[in-house]
Short mmCIF file of C-alpha atoms in Angstrom, two decimals:
data_model
loop_
_atom_site.label_atom_id
_atom_site.label_comp_id
_atom_site.label_asym_id
_atom_site.label_seq_id
_atom_site.Cartn_x
_atom_site.Cartn_y
_atom_site.Cartn_z
CA ASN A 1 -46.03 -1.81 126.39
CA ALA A 2 -49.61 -0.84 127.52
CA ASP A 3 -49.19 2.57 125.76
CA SER A 4 -48.30 0.92 122.44
CA SER A 5 -44.61 1.96 122.76
CA LEU A 6 -42.09 -0.68 121.57
CA TRP A 7 -40.74 -2.78 124.44
CA VAL A 8 -38.87 -5.75 122.79
CA LYS A 9 -37.76 -6.72 119.28
CA GLN A 10 -36.45 -10.08 118.19
CA MET A 11 -33.77 -9.90 115.44
CA PRO A 12 -33.08 -13.13 113.63
CA ALA A 13 -29.63 -14.35 112.67
CA MET A 14 -28.66 -13.12 109.28
CA GLY A 15 -25.65 -11.84 107.33
CA GLY A 16 -23.24 -13.65 109.65
CA LEU A 17 -24.65 -11.85 112.71
CA PRO A 18 -26.24 -13.85 115.62
CA ALA A 19 -29.83 -13.51 116.62
CA GLU A 20 -30.42 -10.74 119.19
CA THR A 21 -33.17 -9.60 121.47
CA ILE A 22 -33.35 -5.71 121.71
CA ARG A 23 -35.11 -4.09 124.64
CA TYR A 24 -36.34 -0.51 124.90
CA SER A 25 -36.75 1.62 128.04
CA TYR A 26 -38.49 4.95 128.64
CA ASP A 27 -38.51 7.84 131.08
CA SER A 28 -41.53 8.93 133.08
CA TRP A 29 -42.62 11.16 130.29
CA GLY A 30 -42.55 8.31 127.72
CA LYS A 31 -39.43 9.48 125.94
CA LEU A 32 -36.83 6.77 124.88
CA SER A 33 -34.11 6.43 127.53
CA GLY A 34 -32.33 3.24 126.72
CA VAL A 35 -31.73 0.54 124.17
CA ARG A 36 -30.09 -2.83 125.06
CA GLY A 37 -29.24 -5.77 122.89
CA THR A 38 -26.53 -8.30 123.66
CA SER A 39 -24.84 -5.33 125.32
CA SER A 40 -25.91 -1.82 126.11
CA ILE A 41 -26.43 0.23 122.91
CA LEU A 42 -27.97 3.46 124.19
CA ALA A 43 -27.14 3.90 127.91
CA ASN A 44 -29.44 6.80 128.59
CA THR A 45 -30.78 10.04 127.26
CA VAL A 46 -31.13 13.40 128.89
CA TYR A 47 -33.90 15.86 127.88
CA SER A 48 -34.28 19.62 128.56
CA PRO A 49 -37.25 20.85 130.70
CA ILE A 50 -39.23 21.53 127.46
CA GLY A 51 -38.46 18.14 125.94
CA GLN A 52 -35.43 18.82 123.69
CA LEU A 53 -32.88 16.12 123.45
CA SER A 54 -29.87 17.39 125.50
CA GLN A 55 -27.61 14.35 125.56
CA PHE A 56 -27.50 10.70 124.57
CA ASN A 57 -24.84 8.25 125.78
CA ARG A 58 -23.59 5.18 124.10
CA LEU A 59 -21.49 2.30 125.49
CA ASN A 60 -19.13 -0.16 123.78
CA GLY A 61 -18.24 -2.76 126.44
CA SER A 62 -17.10 -1.67 129.76
CA THR A 63 -14.20 0.64 128.78
CA SER A 64 -15.41 2.72 125.88
CA SER A 65 -18.35 5.18 125.71
CA ALA A 66 -19.53 8.14 123.66
CA TYR A 67 -21.65 11.14 124.37
CA SER A 68 -23.53 13.43 122.09
CA THR A 69 -24.60 16.78 123.57
CA TYR A 70 -27.03 19.28 121.88
CA GLY A 71 -27.22 23.07 122.49
CA TYR A 72 -30.26 25.22 121.36
CA ASP A 73 -31.19 28.73 120.80
CA PRO A 74 -33.40 29.50 123.88
CA ALA A 75 -35.70 31.83 121.86
CA THR A 76 -36.24 29.70 118.71
CA GLY A 77 -35.29 26.13 119.75
CA ALA A 78 -32.86 25.89 116.69
CA VAL A 79 -29.87 23.70 117.15
CA LEU A 80 -26.70 25.81 117.75
CA SER A 81 -24.22 23.14 118.79
CA ILE A 82 -23.66 19.29 118.67
CA LYS A 83 -20.58 17.93 120.60
CA ASP A 84 -19.62 14.27 120.10
CA ASN A 85 -17.19 13.12 122.77
CA ALA A 86 -15.57 9.54 122.77
CA VAL A 87 -14.06 8.03 125.88
CA PHE A 88 -11.31 5.43 125.56
CA GLY A 89 -9.60 4.11 128.69
CA GLY A 90 -11.10 6.74 130.79
CA VAL A 91 -9.82 9.72 128.67
CA GLY A 92 -12.15 11.78 126.63
CA HIS A 93 -11.59 13.10 123.05
CA TYR A 94 -13.83 15.38 121.00
CA VAL A 95 -14.50 13.60 117.76
CA ALA A 96 -16.60 16.48 116.52
CA ASP A 97 -17.36 19.69 118.38
CA ARG A 98 -19.80 21.56 116.04
CA THR A 99 -21.26 24.95 116.36
CA TYR A 100 -23.72 26.72 114.04
CA THR A 101 -24.80 30.33 113.25
CA ARG A 102 -28.14 31.19 111.77
CA ASP A 103 -29.71 34.29 110.22
CA ALA A 104 -32.90 35.99 111.28
CA VAL A 105 -35.12 33.41 109.48
CA GLY A 106 -33.30 30.35 110.75
CA ASN A 107 -31.04 29.53 107.80
CA VAL A 108 -27.69 28.02 108.83
CA THR A 109 -25.07 30.60 107.82
CA SER A 110 -22.02 28.82 109.14
CA ALA A 111 -20.99 25.52 110.58
CA THR A 112 -17.69 25.01 112.42
CA MET A 113 -16.40 21.62 113.38
CA SER A 114 -13.37 21.02 115.53
CA SER A 115 -12.04 17.55 116.24
CA VAL A 116 -9.21 15.77 118.07
CA LEU A 117 -9.62 12.20 116.81
CA PRO A 118 -9.16 10.73 114.34
CA THR A 119 -7.58 13.91 112.93
CA GLU A 120 -6.99 17.09 114.89
CA GLY A 121 -8.09 20.27 113.23
CA THR A 122 -11.01 22.62 112.35
CA GLN A 123 -13.31 22.72 109.37
CA LYS A 124 -15.52 25.79 108.73
CA ALA A 125 -18.22 26.11 106.20
CA CYS A 126 -20.16 29.10 105.11
CA TYR A 127 -23.61 29.29 103.37
CA SER A 128 -25.52 31.87 101.41
CA TYR A 129 -29.14 31.90 100.25
CA ASP A 130 -31.43 33.79 97.89
CA SER A 131 -34.75 35.50 98.74
CA LEU A 132 -36.39 32.08 98.27
CA ARG A 133 -34.06 30.51 100.91
CA GLN A 134 -32.43 28.40 98.20
CA LEU A 135 -28.76 27.68 98.89
CA THR A 136 -26.67 29.61 96.45
CA ARG A 137 -23.20 29.19 97.88
CA ALA A 138 -21.39 26.83 100.11
CA TRP A 139 -17.60 27.10 100.73
CA THR A 140 -14.95 26.43 103.37
CA PRO A 141 -12.86 29.51 104.30
CA ASN A 142 -9.49 29.19 106.09
CA ALA A 143 -9.15 30.20 109.74
CA SER A 144 -8.35 33.85 109.09
CA THR A 145 -11.16 34.37 106.57
CA ALA A 146 -14.67 35.38 107.72
CA CYS A 147 -17.94 34.14 106.19
CA ASP A 148 -18.91 37.55 104.96
CA ALA A 149 -15.65 37.89 102.93
CA ALA A 150 -15.80 37.26 99.19
CA PRO A 151 -14.92 33.72 98.43
CA SER A 152 -11.55 33.12 96.82
CA ALA A 153 -9.33 30.11 96.01
CA SER A 154 -6.62 31.40 98.32
CA GLY A 155 -9.11 31.91 101.14
CA MET A 156 -10.23 28.20 101.20
CA GLY A 157 -9.10 25.87 103.95
CA GLY A 158 -9.96 23.00 106.18
CA PHE A 159 -9.70 19.28 105.98
CA GLU A 160 -11.77 19.10 102.73
CA PRO A 161 -11.89 22.53 101.08
CA TYR A 162 -14.64 23.26 98.63
CA TRP A 163 -16.43 26.20 96.90
CA HIS A 164 -19.74 25.47 95.32
CA GLU A 165 -22.27 27.91 93.74
CA TYR A 166 -25.80 26.99 92.78
CA THR A 167 -28.42 28.48 90.33
CA TYR A 168 -32.05 27.77 90.16
CA ASP A 169 -35.21 28.08 88.11
CA ASN A 170 -37.25 30.12 90.57
CA ALA A 171 -40.48 29.19 88.92
CA THR A 172 -40.15 25.49 89.72
CA GLY A 173 -37.27 25.38 92.35
CA ASN A 174 -35.24 23.16 90.01
CA ARG A 175 -31.52 23.50 90.28
CA THR A 176 -30.16 24.60 86.94
CA GLY A 177 -26.46 24.95 87.49
CA LEU A 178 -23.44 24.09 89.75
CA VAL A 179 -20.02 25.58 89.66
CA LYS A 180 -17.25 23.99 91.68
CA ARG A 181 -13.99 25.77 92.29
CA SER A 182 -10.71 24.19 93.49
CA THR A 183 -8.11 25.65 95.69
CA MET A 184 -6.14 26.31 92.56
CA GLY A 185 -8.98 28.38 91.09
CA THR A 186 -10.14 25.80 88.59
CA ALA A 187 -13.79 25.97 87.88
CA THR A 188 -15.87 22.97 86.88
CA THR A 189 -19.47 23.68 85.67
CA ALA A 190 -22.48 21.47 85.52
CA THR A 191 -25.90 22.33 84.05
CA TYR A 192 -29.16 20.58 84.62
CA THR A 193 -32.17 20.37 82.32
CA TYR A 194 -35.62 18.93 82.92
CA ALA A 195 -38.20 17.39 80.67
CA ALA A 196 -41.49 19.36 80.11
CA ALA A 197 -44.31 18.60 82.38
CA GLY A 198 -45.88 15.35 81.44
CA GLY A 199 -42.77 14.50 79.19
CA ASP A 200 -40.69 11.33 79.31
CA ARG A 201 -37.88 11.29 81.86
CA PRO A 202 -34.58 9.59 81.34
CA HIS A 203 -34.30 6.27 83.22
#
């Protein structure tokens, strides 16, 4: 385009896929609004009044579509929610309905994902940090356990339960240790060492 934005791209046939011409469209503010190849890929995008991505819509043929919607903290602009909705045969299903909480400096302290397809259920993850904003703990409590509770094997839950704790060399930021705990309480420990500055590294 005249403003140097990409208008069209030719993709050659390769890897068993046919050649394809991909075209891009933009809104009046110059933001990407659509992508179309052999069929529509990105149907359209919606932006907030201050330019944040609010929603993008995808199509798969004439009967299936998908929508991703974003929610933000109005004061900081941080992402607080992402909802992925898939539509099959005119019926919508949440593939992932995700919400986030953050502390006063913006660190994500919890992430909760609920879904209907392909598996119905909820997965919650909690995160803790040290004074340097390094992640020190990530774990998945069950529905009745709050993030501020002390982690325990019996308190774990969700689709893929985990409990990881990390340690660091605060002088360099290098991770020095990882402890993984299972729902049975079994701990697996890994330690990390680094060559001296200027020294040989393992390949």
